[in-house]
Short mmCIF file of C-alpha atoms in Angstrom, two decimals:
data_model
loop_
_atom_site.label_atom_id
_atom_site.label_comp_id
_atom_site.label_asym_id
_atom_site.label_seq_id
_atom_site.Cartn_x
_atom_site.Cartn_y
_atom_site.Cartn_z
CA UNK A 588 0.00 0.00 0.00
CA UNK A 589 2.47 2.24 0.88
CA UNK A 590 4.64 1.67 -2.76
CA UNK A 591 0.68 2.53 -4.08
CA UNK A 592 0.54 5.50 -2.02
CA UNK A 593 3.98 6.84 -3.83
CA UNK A 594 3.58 6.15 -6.97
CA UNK A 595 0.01 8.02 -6.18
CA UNK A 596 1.68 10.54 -5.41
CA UNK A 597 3.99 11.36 -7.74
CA UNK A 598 1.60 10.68 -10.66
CA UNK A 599 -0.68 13.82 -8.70
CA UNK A 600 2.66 15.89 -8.84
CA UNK A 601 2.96 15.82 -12.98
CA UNK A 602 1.20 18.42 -14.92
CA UNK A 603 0.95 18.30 -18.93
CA UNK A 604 0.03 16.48 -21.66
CA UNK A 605 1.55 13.17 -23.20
CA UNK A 606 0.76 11.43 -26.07
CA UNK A 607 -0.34 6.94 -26.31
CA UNK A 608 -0.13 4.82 -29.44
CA UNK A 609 -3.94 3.13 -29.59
CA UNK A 610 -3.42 -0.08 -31.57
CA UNK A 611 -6.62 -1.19 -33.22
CA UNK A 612 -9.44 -2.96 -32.13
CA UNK A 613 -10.12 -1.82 -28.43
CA UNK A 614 -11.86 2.03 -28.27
CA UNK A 615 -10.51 4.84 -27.20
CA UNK A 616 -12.62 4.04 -23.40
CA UNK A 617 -10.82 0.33 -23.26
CA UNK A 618 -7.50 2.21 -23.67
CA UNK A 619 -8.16 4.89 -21.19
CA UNK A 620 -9.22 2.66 -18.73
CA UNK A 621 -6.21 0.04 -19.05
CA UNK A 622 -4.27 2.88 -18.63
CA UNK A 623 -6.25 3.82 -15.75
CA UNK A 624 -5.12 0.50 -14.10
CA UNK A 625 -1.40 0.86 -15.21
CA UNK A 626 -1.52 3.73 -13.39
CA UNK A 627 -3.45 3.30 -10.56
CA UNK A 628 -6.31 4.72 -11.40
CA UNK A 629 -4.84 8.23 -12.13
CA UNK A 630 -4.47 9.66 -15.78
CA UNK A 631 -5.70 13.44 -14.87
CA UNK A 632 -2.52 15.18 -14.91
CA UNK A 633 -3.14 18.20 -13.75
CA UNK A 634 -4.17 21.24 -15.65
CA UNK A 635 -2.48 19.35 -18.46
CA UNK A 636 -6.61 17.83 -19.01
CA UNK A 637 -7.81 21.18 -19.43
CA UNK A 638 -5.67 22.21 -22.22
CA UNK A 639 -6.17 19.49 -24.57
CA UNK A 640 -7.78 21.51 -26.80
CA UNK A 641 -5.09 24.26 -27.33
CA UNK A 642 -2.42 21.80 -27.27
CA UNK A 643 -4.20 19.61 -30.12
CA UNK A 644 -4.99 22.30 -32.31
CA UNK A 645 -3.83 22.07 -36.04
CA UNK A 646 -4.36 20.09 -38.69
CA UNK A 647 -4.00 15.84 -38.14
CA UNK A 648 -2.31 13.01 -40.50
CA UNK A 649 -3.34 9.60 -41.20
CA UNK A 650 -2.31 6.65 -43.01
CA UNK A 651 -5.04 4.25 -44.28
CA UNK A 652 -4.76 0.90 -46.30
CA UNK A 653 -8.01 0.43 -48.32
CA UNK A 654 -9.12 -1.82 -49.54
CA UNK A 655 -10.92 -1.76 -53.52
CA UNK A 656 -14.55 -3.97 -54.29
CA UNK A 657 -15.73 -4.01 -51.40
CA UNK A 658 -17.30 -1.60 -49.47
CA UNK A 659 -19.13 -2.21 -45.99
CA UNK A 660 -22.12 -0.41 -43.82
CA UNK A 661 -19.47 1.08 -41.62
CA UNK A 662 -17.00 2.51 -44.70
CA UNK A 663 -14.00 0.18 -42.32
CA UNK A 664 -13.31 -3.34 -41.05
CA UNK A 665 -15.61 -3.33 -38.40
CA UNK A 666 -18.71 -3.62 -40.89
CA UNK A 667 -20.67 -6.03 -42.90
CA UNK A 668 -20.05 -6.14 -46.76
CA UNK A 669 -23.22 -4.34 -48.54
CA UNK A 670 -21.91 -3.73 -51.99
CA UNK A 671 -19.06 -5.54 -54.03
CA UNK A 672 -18.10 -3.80 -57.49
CA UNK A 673 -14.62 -4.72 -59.83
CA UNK A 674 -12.00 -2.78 -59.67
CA UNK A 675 -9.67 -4.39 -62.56
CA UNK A 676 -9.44 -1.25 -64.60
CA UNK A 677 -8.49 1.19 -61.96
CA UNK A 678 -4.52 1.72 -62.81
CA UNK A 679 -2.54 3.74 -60.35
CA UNK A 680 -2.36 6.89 -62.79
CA UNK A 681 -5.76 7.44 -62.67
CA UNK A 682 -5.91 6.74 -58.63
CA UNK A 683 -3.13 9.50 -58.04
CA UNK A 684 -5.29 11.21 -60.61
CA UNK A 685 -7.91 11.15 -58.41
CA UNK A 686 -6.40 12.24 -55.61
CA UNK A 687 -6.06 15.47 -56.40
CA UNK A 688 -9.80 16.19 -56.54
CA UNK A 689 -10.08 15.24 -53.07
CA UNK A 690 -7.20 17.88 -52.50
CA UNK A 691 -7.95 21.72 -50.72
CA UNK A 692 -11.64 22.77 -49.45
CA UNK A 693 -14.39 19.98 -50.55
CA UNK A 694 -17.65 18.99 -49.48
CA UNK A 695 -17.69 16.00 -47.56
CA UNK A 696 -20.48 13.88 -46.09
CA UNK A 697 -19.86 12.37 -42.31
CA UNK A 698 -20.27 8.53 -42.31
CA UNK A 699 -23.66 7.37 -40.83
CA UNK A 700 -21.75 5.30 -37.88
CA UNK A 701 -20.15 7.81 -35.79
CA UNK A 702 -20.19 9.96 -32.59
CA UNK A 703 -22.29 12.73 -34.89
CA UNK A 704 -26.08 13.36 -32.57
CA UNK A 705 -29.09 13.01 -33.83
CA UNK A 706 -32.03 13.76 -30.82
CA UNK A 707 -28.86 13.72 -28.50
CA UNK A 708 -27.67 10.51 -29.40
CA UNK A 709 -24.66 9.16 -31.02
CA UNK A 710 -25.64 8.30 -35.00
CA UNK A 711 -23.51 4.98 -34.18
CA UNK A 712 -25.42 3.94 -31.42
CA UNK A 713 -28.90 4.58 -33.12
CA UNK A 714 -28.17 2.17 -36.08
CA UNK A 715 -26.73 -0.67 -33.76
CA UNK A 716 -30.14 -0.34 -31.79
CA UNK A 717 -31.61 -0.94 -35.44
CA UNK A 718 -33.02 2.84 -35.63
CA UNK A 719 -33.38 4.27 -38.95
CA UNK A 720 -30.93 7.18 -39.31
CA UNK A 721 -30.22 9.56 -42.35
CA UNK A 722 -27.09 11.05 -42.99
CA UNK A 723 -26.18 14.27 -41.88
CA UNK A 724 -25.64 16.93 -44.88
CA UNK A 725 -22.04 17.45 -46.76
CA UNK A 726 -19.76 20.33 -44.59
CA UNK A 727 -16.76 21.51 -46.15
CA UNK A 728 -13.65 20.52 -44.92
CA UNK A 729 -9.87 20.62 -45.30
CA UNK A 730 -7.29 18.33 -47.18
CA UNK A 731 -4.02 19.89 -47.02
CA UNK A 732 -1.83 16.88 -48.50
CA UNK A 733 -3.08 13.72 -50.35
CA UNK A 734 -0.75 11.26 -51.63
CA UNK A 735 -0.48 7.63 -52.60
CA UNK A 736 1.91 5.72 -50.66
CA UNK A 737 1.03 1.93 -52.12
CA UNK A 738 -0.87 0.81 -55.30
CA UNK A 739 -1.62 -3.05 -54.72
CA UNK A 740 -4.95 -3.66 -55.88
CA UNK A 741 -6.98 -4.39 -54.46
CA UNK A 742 -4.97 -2.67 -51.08
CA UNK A 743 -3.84 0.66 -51.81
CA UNK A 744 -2.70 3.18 -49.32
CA UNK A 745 -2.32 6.98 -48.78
CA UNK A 746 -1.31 9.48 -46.23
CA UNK A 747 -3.55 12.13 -45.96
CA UNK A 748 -3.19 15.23 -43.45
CA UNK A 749 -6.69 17.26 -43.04
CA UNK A 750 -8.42 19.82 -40.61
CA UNK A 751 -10.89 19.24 -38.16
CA UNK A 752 -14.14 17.40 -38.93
CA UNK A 753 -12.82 15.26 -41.52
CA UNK A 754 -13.15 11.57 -42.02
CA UNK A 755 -10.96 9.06 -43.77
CA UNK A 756 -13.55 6.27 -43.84
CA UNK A 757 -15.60 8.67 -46.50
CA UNK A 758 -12.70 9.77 -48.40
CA UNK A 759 -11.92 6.40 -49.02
CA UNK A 760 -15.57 5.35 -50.15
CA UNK A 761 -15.86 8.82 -52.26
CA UNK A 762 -12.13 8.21 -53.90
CA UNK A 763 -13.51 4.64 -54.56
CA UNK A 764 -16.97 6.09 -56.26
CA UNK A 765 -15.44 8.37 -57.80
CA UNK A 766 -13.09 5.73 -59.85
CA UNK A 767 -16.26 3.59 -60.69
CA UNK A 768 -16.08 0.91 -57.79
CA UNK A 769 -16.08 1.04 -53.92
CA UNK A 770 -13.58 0.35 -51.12
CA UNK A 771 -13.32 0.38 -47.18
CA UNK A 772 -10.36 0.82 -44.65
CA UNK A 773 -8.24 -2.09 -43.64
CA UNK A 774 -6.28 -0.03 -41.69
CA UNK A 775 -6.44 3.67 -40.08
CA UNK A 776 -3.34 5.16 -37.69
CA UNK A 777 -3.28 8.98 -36.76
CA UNK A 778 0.36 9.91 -37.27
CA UNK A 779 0.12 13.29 -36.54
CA UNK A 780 -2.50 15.12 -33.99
CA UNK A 781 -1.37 18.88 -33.60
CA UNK A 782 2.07 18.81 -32.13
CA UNK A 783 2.20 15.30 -31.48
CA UNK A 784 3.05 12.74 -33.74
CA UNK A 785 3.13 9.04 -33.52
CA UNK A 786 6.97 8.46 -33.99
CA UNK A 787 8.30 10.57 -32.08
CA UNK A 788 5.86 11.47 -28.85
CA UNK A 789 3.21 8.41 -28.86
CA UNK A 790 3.67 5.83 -25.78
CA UNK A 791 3.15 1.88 -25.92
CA UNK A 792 1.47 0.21 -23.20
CA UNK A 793 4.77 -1.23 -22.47
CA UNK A 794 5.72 2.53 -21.09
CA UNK A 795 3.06 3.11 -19.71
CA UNK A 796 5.26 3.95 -15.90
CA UNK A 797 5.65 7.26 -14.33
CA UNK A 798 9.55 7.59 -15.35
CA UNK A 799 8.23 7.43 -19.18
CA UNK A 800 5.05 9.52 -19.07
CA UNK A 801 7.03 11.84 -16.64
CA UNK A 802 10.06 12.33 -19.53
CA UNK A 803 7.48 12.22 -22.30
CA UNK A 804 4.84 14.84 -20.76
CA UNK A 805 4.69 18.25 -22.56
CA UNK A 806 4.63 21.28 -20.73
CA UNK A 807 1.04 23.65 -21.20
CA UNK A 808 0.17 27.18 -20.26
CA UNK A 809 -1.28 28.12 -17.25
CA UNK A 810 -5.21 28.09 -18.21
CA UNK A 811 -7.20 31.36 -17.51
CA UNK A 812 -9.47 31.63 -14.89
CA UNK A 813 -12.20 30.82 -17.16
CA UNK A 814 -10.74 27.55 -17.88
CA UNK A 815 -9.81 26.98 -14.60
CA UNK A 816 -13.52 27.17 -13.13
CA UNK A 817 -14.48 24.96 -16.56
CA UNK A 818 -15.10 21.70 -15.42
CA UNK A 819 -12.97 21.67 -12.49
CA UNK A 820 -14.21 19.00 -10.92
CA UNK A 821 -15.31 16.83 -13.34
CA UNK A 822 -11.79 17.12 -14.88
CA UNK A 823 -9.25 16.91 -11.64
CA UNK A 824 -9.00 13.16 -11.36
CA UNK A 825 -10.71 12.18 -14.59
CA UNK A 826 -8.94 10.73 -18.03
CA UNK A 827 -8.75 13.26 -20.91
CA UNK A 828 -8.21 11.81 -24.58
CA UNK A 829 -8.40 13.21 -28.23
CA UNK A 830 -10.15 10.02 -29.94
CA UNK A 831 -9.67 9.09 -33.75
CA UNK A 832 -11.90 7.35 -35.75
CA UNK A 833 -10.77 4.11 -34.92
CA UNK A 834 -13.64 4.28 -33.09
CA UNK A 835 -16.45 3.69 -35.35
CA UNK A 836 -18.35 5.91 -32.27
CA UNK A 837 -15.98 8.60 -32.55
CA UNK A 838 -16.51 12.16 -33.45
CA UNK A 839 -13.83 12.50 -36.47
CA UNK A 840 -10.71 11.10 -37.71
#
């Protein structure tokens, strides 16, 4: 209890912001709350949770492997097949050519399964309960860079860094319409979140200790006194997390 009560202690004692890698397949909760246990049950550091959103700010970068003829309900892995179309005369010229209409300001329409409300509930969580749900208009959005990484039909994949709001899962199924066929993500890992990125700030669950997160926490401003009173109690012992869209629940990629 007492080796409990330090390690308590110096967790409390750390104030900032660190970046985890989330592998696929668990949600962004499952993570959170393993790393709850690694670390006691303490992953509020400080005022560190109340400046996630300054600190994340910017634009984000994925890579996705897609996969062409197939598409599925959930535009990923994680769905059923719905539609199956050939994809024999899509060449990789005419894929990069592609590309570069998805490239700058377009209009893009959210998938159906995600964390996007309808009558205060999560779109995602609607359909599983078999609900009817329509899909919410096209927004414009940001792709800053677009470029083709792999050409291996029918897996293909690209690196893509966008703004806020956007989603791979229906740039993928778009790209794939647009080229006369259809296609869903294999494969979907943030690289980049504002001034994190995956290589060079993201921890395993294998450093998951306070010596790691202590050397890989990044230092925030002092919040105002408006963000101070924000949420302060919900936030002072509570897990803070920017999820991706590796959650079919989550809000954007």
């Amino acid at each position: 209890m007492a080796v409990q009560n330090s390690t308590l202690s110096k967790l409390q004692s750390l104030n900032g912001i660190f970046a985890i890698y989330k592998k696929q397949g668990p949600t962004s909760a499952d993570v959170l709350n393993t790393l709850k246990k690694a670390l006691l049950r303490v992953v509020g550091i400080g005022e560190g949770t109340k400046m996630l959103t300054t600190m994340l700010a910017g634009s984000k970068k994925y890579r996705a492997v897609g996969e062409l003829g197939k598409a599925t309900d959930t535009l990923d892995v994680t769905g059923n097949v719905v539609e199956e179309k050939s994809y024999d005369h899509i060449t990789k010229e005419a894929f990069e050519e592609q590309l570069k209409q998805f490239t700058g300001e377009i209009m893009q329409v959210p998938p159906l399964y995600s964390a996007l409300k309808k009558d205060g509930q999560r779109m995602s969580v609607l359909l599983k309960q078999g609900q009817e749900v329509e899909a919410k208009p096209a927004r414009s959005v940001t792709v800053y860079s677009l470029s083709l990484q792999d050409f291996s039909p029918p897996c293909f994949t690209i690196d893509v860094e966008c703004g806020g709001g956007f989603y791979v899962r229906s740039l993928v199924d778009d790209l794939a319409k647009a080229l006369s066929s259809c296609a869903h993500i294999k494969e979907l890992t943030r690289t980049k979140q504002g001034q994190f990125t995956l290589e060079e700030h993201a921890l395993k669950e294998d450093r998951w200790t306070w010596t790691d997160i202590s050397q890989a926490l990044q230092p925030c401003p002092k919040p105002s006194g408006q963000q101070k009173n924000a949420k302060k109690a919900k936030s002072k012992h509570m897990p803070t997390s920017s999820e991706s869209e590796g959650d079919n629940g989550d809000q954007n990629d």
